[in-house]
Structure formats: C-alpha cells, structure tokens
Coordinates of C-alpha atoms and ligand atoms in Angstrom, one line a residue:
M1 CA -13.5 24.6 -3.7
K2 CA -14.0 23.6 -0.1
L3 CA -13.1 20.0 0.5
C4 CA -13.3 17.8 3.6
M5 CA -11.2 14.6 3.7
I6 CA -12.5 12.2 6.4
G7 CA -9.7 9.9 7.5
T8 CA -6.2 11.4 7.5
G9 CA -4.3 8.3 6.6
Y10 CA -2.1 7.4 3.6
V11 CA -4.9 8.4 1.2
G12 CA -6.7 11.2 3.1
L13 CA -3.5 13.0 4.0
V14 CA -1.8 12.7 0.6
S15 CA -4.8 13.6 -1.4
G16 CA -5.8 16.4 1.0
A17 CA -2.3 18.0 0.8
C18 CA -2.3 17.6 -3.0
F19 CA -5.8 19.1 -3.4
A20 CA -4.7 22.1 -1.1
D21 CA -1.6 22.5 -3.3
L22 CA -3.9 22.8 -6.3
G23 CA -5.6 25.8 -4.7
N24 CA -8.5 24.3 -2.8
D25 CA -9.5 24.9 0.9
V26 CA -9.0 21.5 2.5
V27 CA -9.8 20.3 6.0
C28 CA -8.4 16.8 6.9
V29 CA -10.5 15.2 9.7
D30 CA -9.6 12.3 11.8
K31 CA -11.0 10.7 14.9
D32 CA -7.5 10.2 16.2
F33 CA -6.9 13.3 18.3
N34 CA -3.2 12.5 18.8
K35 CA -2.7 12.3 15.0
I36 CA -4.4 15.6 14.4
N37 CA -2.5 17.4 17.2
R38 CA 0.8 16.1 15.8
L39 CA -0.1 17.2 12.3
K40 CA -1.0 20.7 13.7
N41 CA 2.5 20.7 15.1
G42 CA 4.1 19.7 11.9
V43 CA 4.7 16.0 12.7
I44 CA 3.8 13.8 9.8
P45 CA 2.4 10.5 11.0
I46 CA 3.5 8.4 8.0
Y47 CA 6.7 8.1 5.9
E48 CA 6.0 9.2 2.4
P49 CA 8.6 11.1 0.3
G50 CA 7.8 14.8 -0.2
L51 CA 4.8 14.7 2.0
E52 CA 6.2 16.7 4.9
E53 CA 7.2 19.6 2.7
L54 CA 3.8 19.6 1.0
V55 CA 1.8 19.5 4.2
K56 CA 3.9 22.2 5.9
K57 CA 3.7 24.5 2.9
N58 CA -0.1 24.3 2.6
Y59 CA -0.7 24.3 6.4
N60 CA 1.3 27.5 6.7
N61 CA -0.5 29.2 3.8
K62 CA -3.8 28.1 5.5
R63 CA -5.2 26.1 2.6
L64 CA -4.8 22.9 4.6
K65 CA -6.4 22.5 8.0
F66 CA -6.7 19.7 10.4
S67 CA -9.6 18.9 12.7
T68 CA -11.3 16.3 14.8
D69 CA -14.6 18.1 14.5
L70 CA -16.3 16.1 11.7
N71 CA -19.7 17.8 11.8
K72 CA -18.3 21.4 11.6
S73 CA -15.9 20.4 8.9
V74 CA -18.6 18.7 6.8
A75 CA -21.0 21.6 7.2
K76 CA -18.5 24.0 5.8
S77 CA -17.4 21.9 2.8
N78 CA -19.0 21.3 -0.6
I79 CA -17.2 18.0 -1.4
I80 CA -16.7 15.3 1.2
F81 CA -14.2 12.6 0.6
I82 CA -14.5 9.4 2.7
C83 CA -11.0 8.0 3.1
V84 CA -11.3 5.7 6.0
G85 CA -10.0 2.1 6.1
T86 CA -11.8 -0.9 4.6
P87 CA -9.8 -3.8 6.0
T88 CA -10.7 -7.4 5.8
K89 CA -13.3 -8.5 8.4
K90 CA -11.9 -10.7 11.1
N91 CA -12.2 -14.4 10.2
S92 CA -13.7 -13.8 6.8
N93 CA -12.7 -12.5 3.4
F94 CA -15.4 -9.7 3.4
A95 CA -14.4 -6.1 3.4
D96 CA -15.2 -4.6 6.8
L97 CA -17.3 -1.5 5.9
S98 CA -18.1 -0.5 9.5
Q99 CA -15.9 2.7 9.3
I100 CA -17.6 3.7 6.1
Y101 CA -21.1 3.3 7.5
K102 CA -20.2 5.0 10.8
V103 CA -18.9 8.0 8.9
T104 CA -22.0 8.0 6.7
K105 CA -24.2 8.2 9.7
E106 CA -22.0 10.9 11.3
I107 CA -22.0 13.2 8.3
R108 CA -25.7 13.1 7.3
G109 CA -26.7 15.4 10.1
S110 CA -24.4 18.1 8.7
I111 CA -25.8 18.1 5.2
N112 CA -27.1 21.6 5.2
K113 CA -26.8 22.4 1.5
F114 CA -25.9 20.4 -1.7
K115 CA -22.9 18.2 -1.0
I116 CA -21.0 15.6 -3.0
I117 CA -20.2 12.6 -0.9
I118 CA -17.3 10.7 -2.4
T119 CA -15.9 7.3 -1.6
K120 CA -12.2 7.5 -2.1
S121 CA -11.8 4.5 0.1
T122 CA -11.8 1.2 -1.8
V123 CA -15.4 -0.1 -1.4
P124 CA -17.2 -3.2 -2.8
V125 CA -19.7 -2.7 -5.6
T126 CA -23.1 -1.4 -4.2
T127 CA -21.5 0.4 -1.2
G128 CA -22.4 3.7 -2.8
D129 CA -26.0 2.5 -3.1
Q130 CA -26.0 1.7 0.6
I131 CA -24.5 5.1 1.5
E132 CA -27.2 6.8 -0.5
K133 CA -29.9 4.8 1.2
I134 CA -28.6 5.6 4.7
I135 CA -28.4 9.3 4.0
S136 CA -31.7 9.5 2.3
K137 CA -33.4 8.2 5.4
K138 CA -32.7 11.6 7.0
K139 CA -32.0 14.0 4.1
P140 CA -33.8 14.7 0.8
K141 CA -32.0 13.3 -2.3
K142 CA -31.7 16.8 -3.9
L143 CA -29.3 17.8 -1.0
F144 CA -26.6 15.3 -1.8
S145 CA -25.0 13.1 -4.4
V146 CA -23.0 9.9 -3.7
V147 CA -20.1 9.4 -6.1
S148 CA -17.3 6.8 -6.4
N149 CA -13.8 8.2 -7.1
P150 CA -11.3 5.4 -6.3
E151 CA -7.8 6.3 -5.5
F152 CA -5.0 4.6 -7.4
L153 CA -1.9 6.1 -5.7
R154 CA 0.9 3.8 -4.6
E155 CA 2.6 4.3 -1.3
G156 CA 6.2 5.5 -1.8
E157 CA 5.2 7.4 -4.9
A158 CA 1.9 8.7 -3.7
I159 CA 2.4 12.4 -4.4
R160 CA 3.6 11.8 -8.0
D161 CA 0.8 9.3 -8.6
F162 CA -1.8 11.8 -7.3
I163 CA -0.6 14.7 -9.4
Y164 CA 0.1 12.7 -12.5
P165 CA -2.5 9.9 -12.5
D166 CA -3.0 7.7 -15.6
R167 CA -6.7 8.2 -15.1
I168 CA -9.3 9.8 -12.9
V169 CA -12.4 7.6 -12.5
I170 CA -15.7 9.3 -11.5
G171 CA -18.6 7.0 -10.9
T172 CA -21.8 9.0 -11.0
N173 CA -24.8 9.6 -13.4
N174 CA -25.5 12.9 -11.7
S175 CA -24.4 15.5 -14.3
R176 CA -24.1 18.3 -11.7
S177 CA -21.6 16.3 -9.6
N178 CA -19.7 15.2 -12.7
K179 CA -19.3 18.8 -13.8
I180 CA -18.1 20.0 -10.4
L181 CA -15.6 17.1 -10.1
K182 CA -14.3 17.5 -13.7
N183 CA -13.6 21.1 -12.7
L184 CA -11.9 20.0 -9.4
Y185 CA -9.6 17.7 -11.3
S186 CA -9.1 20.0 -14.3
P187 CA -5.4 20.9 -13.3
L188 CA -4.6 17.2 -13.5
I189 CA -6.6 16.7 -16.7
S190 CA -4.7 19.5 -18.3
K191 CA -1.4 17.7 -17.5
G192 CA -2.6 14.6 -19.4
A193 CA -4.7 12.6 -16.9
K194 CA -7.6 10.8 -18.7
Y195 CA -11.0 11.6 -17.1
I196 CA -13.5 8.8 -17.1
N197 CA -17.1 9.2 -16.1
T198 CA -18.9 6.0 -15.6
S199 CA -21.6 4.5 -13.4
R200 CA -21.0 4.3 -9.6
R201 CA -21.0 0.5 -9.6
A202 CA -18.5 0.4 -12.5
S203 CA -16.2 2.8 -10.8
E204 CA -16.3 0.7 -7.6
L205 CA -15.4 -2.4 -9.6
I206 CA -12.7 -0.7 -11.7
K207 CA -10.7 -0.3 -8.5
Y208 CA -11.0 -3.9 -7.4
A209 CA -10.4 -5.2 -10.9
S210 CA -7.2 -3.1 -11.2
N211 CA -5.7 -4.3 -8.0
S212 CA -6.6 -7.9 -8.7
F213 CA -5.0 -7.6 -12.1
L214 CA -1.8 -6.2 -10.6
A215 CA -1.7 -8.9 -7.9
T216 CA -2.2 -11.5 -10.6
K217 CA 0.7 -10.1 -12.6
I218 CA 3.0 -10.3 -9.6
T219 CA 1.9 -13.8 -8.7
F220 CA 2.3 -14.9 -12.3
I221 CA 6.0 -13.8 -12.5
N222 CA 6.6 -15.3 -9.0
E223 CA 5.4 -18.6 -10.2
I224 CA 7.5 -18.4 -13.4
A225 CA 10.4 -17.6 -11.0
N226 CA 9.8 -20.9 -9.2
L227 CA 10.1 -22.6 -12.6
C228 CA 13.3 -20.7 -13.4
E229 CA 14.9 -21.9 -10.2
K230 CA 14.3 -25.5 -11.3
I231 CA 15.6 -25.1 -14.9
G232 CA 18.5 -22.8 -14.2
V233 CA 17.2 -19.7 -16.1
D234 CA 17.3 -16.1 -14.7
I235 CA 13.8 -14.7 -14.1
E236 CA 15.2 -11.2 -14.8
D237 CA 15.8 -12.2 -18.5
I238 CA 12.2 -13.5 -18.6
S239 CA 10.7 -10.3 -17.1
I240 CA 12.5 -8.2 -19.7
G241 CA 11.7 -10.6 -22.5
I242 CA 8.0 -10.6 -21.8
G243 CA 7.7 -7.1 -20.4
L244 CA 8.9 -5.5 -23.6
D245 CA 5.8 -6.7 -25.3
K246 CA 3.6 -3.6 -25.2
R247 CA 0.5 -5.8 -24.7
I248 CA 2.1 -7.1 -21.4
G249 CA 4.3 -4.2 -20.1
G250 CA 7.2 -4.5 -17.8
R251 CA 5.7 -3.0 -14.6
F252 CA 4.7 -5.3 -11.7
L253 CA 6.6 -8.0 -13.4
R254 CA 9.5 -8.3 -11.0
A255 CA 9.8 -11.6 -9.0
G256 CA 10.1 -11.3 -5.3
P257 CA 8.4 -12.2 -2.0
A258 CA 4.6 -12.5 -1.6
Y259 CA 2.8 -9.3 -2.4
G260 CA 1.7 -7.5 0.7
G261 CA 0.7 -4.0 1.7
S262 CA -2.6 -2.5 2.7
C263 CA -4.4 -3.1 -0.6
F264 CA -3.7 -6.2 -2.7
P265 CA -4.3 -8.9 0.0
K266 CA -7.5 -7.4 1.2
D267 CA -8.8 -6.2 -2.2
T268 CA -8.3 -9.6 -3.9
K269 CA -10.2 -11.3 -1.0
A270 CA -13.0 -8.7 -1.2
I271 CA -13.6 -9.1 -4.9
V272 CA -13.8 -12.8 -4.6
T273 CA -16.6 -12.4 -2.0
T274 CA -18.3 -9.9 -4.3
G275 CA -18.1 -12.6 -7.0
D276 CA -19.7 -15.1 -4.6
K277 CA -22.4 -12.6 -3.6
F278 CA -23.3 -12.3 -7.3
K279 CA -22.9 -16.0 -7.9
T280 CA -19.7 -15.6 -10.0
N281 CA -16.8 -17.8 -9.4
L282 CA -13.6 -15.7 -9.7
S283 CA -11.4 -18.8 -9.8
L284 CA -8.4 -17.0 -11.3
I285 CA -8.2 -14.5 -8.4
K286 CA -8.9 -17.3 -5.9
S287 CA -5.8 -19.1 -7.1
V288 CA -3.8 -15.9 -7.1
I289 CA -4.6 -15.5 -3.4
K290 CA -3.7 -19.1 -2.6
S291 CA -0.4 -18.9 -4.5
N292 CA 0.5 -15.7 -2.8
Q293 CA -0.3 -17.2 0.6
K294 CA 2.0 -20.1 -0.1
R295 CA 4.8 -17.9 -1.2
T296 CA 6.1 -16.9 2.2
S297 CA 6.5 -20.6 3.2
L298 CA 8.3 -21.2 0.0
M299 CA 10.8 -18.4 0.9
L300 CA 11.1 -19.9 4.4
D301 CA 11.8 -23.4 2.9
K302 CA 14.5 -21.8 0.8
V303 CA 16.1 -20.2 3.9
N304 CA 16.1 -23.7 5.4
E305 CA 17.7 -25.1 2.3
I306 CA 20.3 -22.4 2.1
L307 CA 21.3 -23.0 5.7
K308 CA 21.2 -26.7 5.2
G309 CA 18.5 -27.2 7.8
R310 CA 20.6 -25.5 10.5
I311 CA 18.7 -22.4 11.5
K312 CA 19.2 -22.7 15.3
N313 CA 21.7 -20.1 16.6
K314 CA 22.3 -18.7 13.1
N315 CA 22.6 -14.9 12.9
I316 CA 20.1 -13.8 10.3
S317 CA 19.8 -10.2 9.3
F318 CA 16.8 -8.6 7.5
L319 CA 17.5 -5.5 5.4
G320 CA 14.1 -3.8 5.2
V321 CA 10.9 -5.1 6.7
T322 CA 8.2 -2.9 5.2
F323 CA 6.2 -4.4 2.4
K324 CA 7.9 -2.2 -0.2
A325 CA 10.4 0.6 -0.3
N326 CA 9.7 4.3 0.5
T327 CA 6.9 3.6 2.9
D328 CA 6.7 2.7 6.6
D329 CA 3.6 0.6 6.0
M330 CA 4.0 -2.9 7.5
R331 CA 0.5 -4.1 6.7
D332 CA 0.6 -7.7 5.3
S333 CA 4.4 -7.5 4.8
S334 CA 5.9 -10.9 4.4
S335 CA 8.5 -10.0 7.1
L336 CA 5.6 -10.3 9.6
L337 CA 5.6 -14.0 9.0
M338 CA 9.2 -14.6 8.1
I339 CA 10.9 -13.0 11.1
P340 CA 8.8 -14.6 13.9
S341 CA 9.1 -18.0 12.2
L342 CA 12.9 -17.9 12.0
A343 CA 13.2 -16.5 15.5
K344 CA 10.9 -19.4 16.7
K345 CA 13.3 -21.9 15.1
G346 CA 16.1 -20.5 17.2
A347 CA 17.7 -17.9 14.8
K348 CA 19.0 -14.6 16.2
V349 CA 17.4 -12.1 13.9
N350 CA 18.7 -8.6 13.5
Y351 CA 16.8 -6.1 11.3
Y352 CA 17.3 -2.7 9.9
D353 CA 14.7 -0.5 8.1
P354 CA 15.2 3.1 7.0
T355 CA 11.8 3.9 8.6
G356 CA 13.0 2.7 12.0
E357 CA 12.1 0.1 14.6
K358 CA 8.8 -1.7 14.4
K359 CA 6.6 -2.1 17.4
I360 CA 5.3 -5.5 16.3
F361 CA 8.8 -7.1 16.5
K362 CA 9.6 -5.6 20.0
K363 CA 7.8 -8.5 21.8
I364 CA 9.5 -11.2 19.9
K365 CA 12.4 -13.0 21.6
N366 CA 15.7 -13.0 19.7
V367 CA 14.7 -10.2 17.3
T368 CA 16.7 -7.0 17.5
Y369 CA 16.4 -3.7 15.7
C370 CA 19.7 -2.2 14.6
E371 CA 20.3 1.5 13.9
N372 CA 22.2 1.0 10.6
I373 CA 23.0 -1.5 8.0
N374 CA 26.6 -2.3 9.2
T375 CA 25.4 -3.1 12.8
A376 CA 22.7 -5.2 11.4
I377 CA 24.8 -7.4 9.2
R378 CA 28.3 -7.3 10.8
F379 CA 28.1 -10.8 12.3
S380 CA 25.6 -12.3 9.9
D381 CA 25.6 -15.9 8.7
L382 CA 22.7 -14.9 6.4
V383 CA 21.6 -11.5 5.1
I384 CA 18.1 -11.4 3.7
I385 CA 17.4 -8.4 1.5
H386 CA 13.7 -8.1 2.1
T387 CA 12.8 -4.7 0.8
E388 CA 14.4 -2.9 -2.1
W389 CA 15.3 0.4 -0.5
N390 CA 18.0 2.3 -2.4
D391 CA 20.1 2.2 0.8
F392 CA 20.7 -1.6 0.2
K393 CA 21.8 -1.3 -3.5
S394 CA 25.6 -0.9 -3.1
I395 CA 26.7 -2.6 0.1
N396 CA 30.3 -3.8 0.3
F397 CA 29.4 -7.0 2.0
N398 CA 33.0 -8.4 2.2
S399 CA 34.3 -5.3 4.0
V400 CA 31.4 -5.2 6.5
I401 CA 30.6 -8.8 7.4
K402 CA 33.1 -10.4 9.8
K403 CA 31.7 -14.0 9.5
K404 CA 33.4 -16.3 7.1
N405 CA 31.2 -17.9 4.4
F406 CA 28.3 -15.6 5.0
I407 CA 25.4 -15.9 2.6
V408 CA 23.2 -13.3 0.9
Y409 CA 19.6 -14.1 0.0
D410 CA 18.3 -11.3 -2.2
L411 CA 14.5 -11.4 -2.3
R412 CA 14.5 -8.4 -4.7
N413 CA 17.3 -9.5 -7.1
I414 CA 19.0 -6.2 -6.5
Y415 CA 22.5 -7.6 -7.1
S416 CA 23.8 -9.3 -10.1
H417 CA 24.8 -12.9 -9.9
S418 CA 28.0 -12.4 -11.8
K419 CA 29.2 -9.5 -9.6
M420 CA 28.5 -11.5 -6.4
K421 CA 30.3 -14.5 -8.0
K422 CA 33.3 -12.3 -8.8
D423 CA 33.3 -11.1 -5.2
K424 CA 33.2 -14.7 -4.0
I425 CA 29.9 -14.1 -2.1
N426 CA 27.6 -17.0 -1.6
Y427 CA 24.6 -15.5 -3.2
F428 CA 21.0 -16.6 -3.8
G429 CA 18.3 -14.6 -5.6
V430 CA 14.7 -15.3 -6.6
G431 CA 14.1 -17.2 -9.8
R432 CA 17.8 -17.5 -10.7
Ligands
LIG1 N1 -2.8 3.1 1.3 C1 -2.9 3.0 0.0 O1 -1.8 2.9 -0.7 C2 -4.2 3.1 -0.7 C3 -4.2 3.4 -2.1 C4 -5.5 3.4 -2.7 C5 -6.6 3.2 -2.0 N2 -6.6 3.0 -0.6 C6 -7.8 2.8 0.1 O2 -8.1 4.0 0.8 C7 -8.7 3.7 2.1 C8 -7.9 4.3 3.2 O3 -6.6 3.7 3.2 P1 -5.4 4.2 4.1 O4 -4.2 3.4 3.8 O5 -5.3 5.7 3.8 O6 -6.0 3.9 5.5 P2 -5.3 4.4 6.9 O7 -5.6 3.4 7.9 O8 -3.9 4.9 6.7 O9 -6.2 5.7 7.3 C9 -7.5 5.7 7.7 C10 -7.8 6.8 8.7 O10 -9.2 7.0 8.9 C11 -9.4 7.3 10.2 N3 -10.8 7.1 10.6 C12 -11.4 5.9 10.8 N4 -12.7 6.1 11.2 C13 -12.9 7.5 11.2 C14 -14.0 8.3 11.6 N5 -15.1 7.8 11.9 N6 -13.8 9.6 11.5 C15 -12.6 10.2 11.2 N7 -11.5 9.4 10.9 C16 -11.6 8.1 10.9 C17 -8.4 6.5 11.0 O11 -8.1 7.1 12.3 C18 -7.2 6.6 10.0 O12 -6.3 7.7 10.4 C19 -8.8 2.2 2.1 O13 -10.1 1.8 1.6 C20 -7.8 1.7 1.1 O14 -8.1 0.5 0.6 C21 -5.4 2.9 0.0

C-alpha cells in the first residue's frame, strides 16, 4: 500500500520505517527541511535503538522516502497518517490542535481519489469529527474517510512496540476503511496483536484513558514510596508484592521521580479538559497531575535534607537527564526543574547523558556537560542517578570518586541497599 506519514518525529519516523519494512511504499513528510535533508543523508534526528538500521535499510531499497512536499506526497498515497505534535496549549491545559488542523487544511486540496485520513497523533475526542467537517467543506464525503488509529509505542522500545503491539485500535464505522486497515496491519495481527474496531470517538478516548491509567499507576507507587520512607519499608518489596497480582501487574509500578516525557503530562491535562468540556469531573486524574507536579519539589527537598541544607558550592552530578532511558527526549523531564534549581542554589552541577549534551542546559551558569561517567562524578559530593540507563548499573563508585564521604541518591533504585552498605557508600534510594 502507499502510505504517507505527515510529521517525521518519534511516531511518524518509527511507524513509517516499520510500515516500509512490512513491504509498504512509505513517504515520510515533514515541514522541517533540515530534518528531511539529514534523513536523506542517513542522519537520524532522534535516538531510538534500532531505528538507524531500519531507516537506512528501507531507504536504500526505496520503500521509504522522505519529502517536504506534502501535496505531492498526499496525492500519490492511499492512506495518510497525521503524526504531528499535539502539545499542551500555552497557559492552559488544553491540547493545542493547531498543527492537526493546519495539516488538515493543507491535505484537503490533494484528495484526488478515495483516501483514508488517519490521526495517529493523540487527539481529544471529537477531533476526528472536526477534521471530517473541515475536509468536507471542500471535498465530497465519498472521497475520504477519517479514522482514529492511536499509537501506543514507548520511546526507547518503539520499534519492538510497533511490531509487537498488544492491540491495534481502529476507530471507524466505515467498513471499507476498516477492511483496508485490517489488511495493512495483517502482518502484526498474524503475530498475535489484537485488532479492535470501534467508533472513532471511542478510539480517541482509549488513547487518553490508557495514558492516564499508566500515569496513575506510576503516581500511586510514588505516593506509596513516600509512605515507605516514613515507615522504613523498601518500596521494591511492595512493588513486587502487589505487582505479582495478575489483576494489578508489575509494569509501571516502579517508584522514581515524577513521570515526564512527551505524553503523560500533556495527555493527563488534556483528558481533564475533555472531562470539563463534557461536564464530567475527572477528579482522580486531577489529583494524579497535582501529585506528580509536587514530586519534583519533594525530590529537591530530599537533596536538601541529604546535604543537610548545604547545597552552595557542593559538586552535584547527574547521571542521565532524559525523562527515561534509551531516548534523547527531554520533554517534561524532571531534570529540567531539578538541575536549574540546584544550580540557582549555588551547587556546581555536572551531568552526563549517553545521548549527549543538552542545549537547554548550555545557558545555565554552573552547569557543565561531561563526556563520560568518570569525569562527571570524579569530584562529586553527591551523585544523583536520574535516568536508568544500563550504563549506570555497575559503577564502581569507590574507585572513581575522589571525594571522601560522597553520597549517592539513586532516583531509580538501581543499586541494592545492602551492597552499598557493604561498600560503605552513603546511599539513598526512593521509598526505602
Ligand atoms: N513520542 C511518543 O512516544 C508518542 C507515542 C504515542 C503517541 N504520540 C503522539 O504522537 C504525536 C506526535 O508525537 P511525536 O513525539 O512524534 O512528535 P514530534 O514533535 O517528535 O514530531 C512531530 C513532527 O511533525 C512535524 N510537523 C508539524 N507540523 C507539520 C506540518 N504542517 N507538516 C509536516 N510536518 C509537520 C514537526 O516538524 C515534527 O518533526 C503526538 O500527538 C503525540 O502525543 C507520541
């Protein structure tokens, strides 16, 4: 099939490369000329394990193309996936749908034969209705069908998640579109993915409800971790003890910093505003958002407590700054608040991240990027393990760190308390 991905970001590029690998002709379009040029030259704009190989392989065999010409790309394709961003609107909790509607207006002129227009971007309930309305002002309804097909991939495991999804959700009551899309996804269905055909609105809501539920699970275990710290119990035992219950499940049940990333913070806010729009108080999700927003200051209070209120002139090293491992995505990472706050209080902050230096920290006084773990932590008073990259899982702190009485604050509970005690390392975890 001939597919067009509009928006060549985390979702558009990964799903475009995977669809090409499944034998489809795919063109990935972006308005960012620089990004498209770099992709044509084999430079992958994001860090995602396995993506570079997949893109190069399919670009070389000509199943995957890159373009900035939206109209030509749409005209040549049968299925159009909208994969542009839906961030939170400035100074509000609403999803900013300007990119979605801009694309909608741009593509409608190129609808020259029957096309399926899919929202793969996460969009609030009724966005599909609006897209249909906008296109039908210029094109007859028989020429197009607007379908919701939310994406559930996780950054860092995006290719695996795309190829082996738990489910594929298709929101449409148009049987022709449903048949075509079932066929498109048949290689994944035959590997065990469940295919769900539902209404467009239900599909849109499934995505928000899923992300809100996962955010709730993380926030739940983070709050239990707060309690564990007070009563001297290890949260890791609690996570295992409750996660083994099949009704609960162990995933997304690890205590740590506030959840971040490009999805949970914005999607929890957006579903709450959808609730308000339909006069439904989503009080549970509201309190999840509040609890998560407070979490970074809790972590900062803990740093203050660990350093006995003496942050000024302390050497603090961050290991990892992205919101999670195996991605270079910094969106809503808790490091964005923690690092500037500690630097403002007079700490000298070093950081190392396997995905390299971050532009956002360049402007901040007293914050330095280090090329490797050893340089980052050599003269540390406090090492903060912020992101659980494998690179940080077996550091011999005693042989690297030159400072006496250094402290390790492990926000991901990577290390065991007993091992650190045996090595005489002053160690703090989360919820232990
Ligand atoms: N990142 C994830 O892990 C993830 C997972 C599931 C769903 N989603 C959802 O998918 C959507 C996209 O997320 P992302 O992380 O891939 O975003 P992104 O910011 O990485 O990529 C969006 C791309 O769209 C391009 N774009 C914007 N307007 C355009 C236009 N008019 N024409 C062509 N290109 C245009 C931008 O230049 C950018 O490259 C969001 O709604 C997000 O919530 C993201």
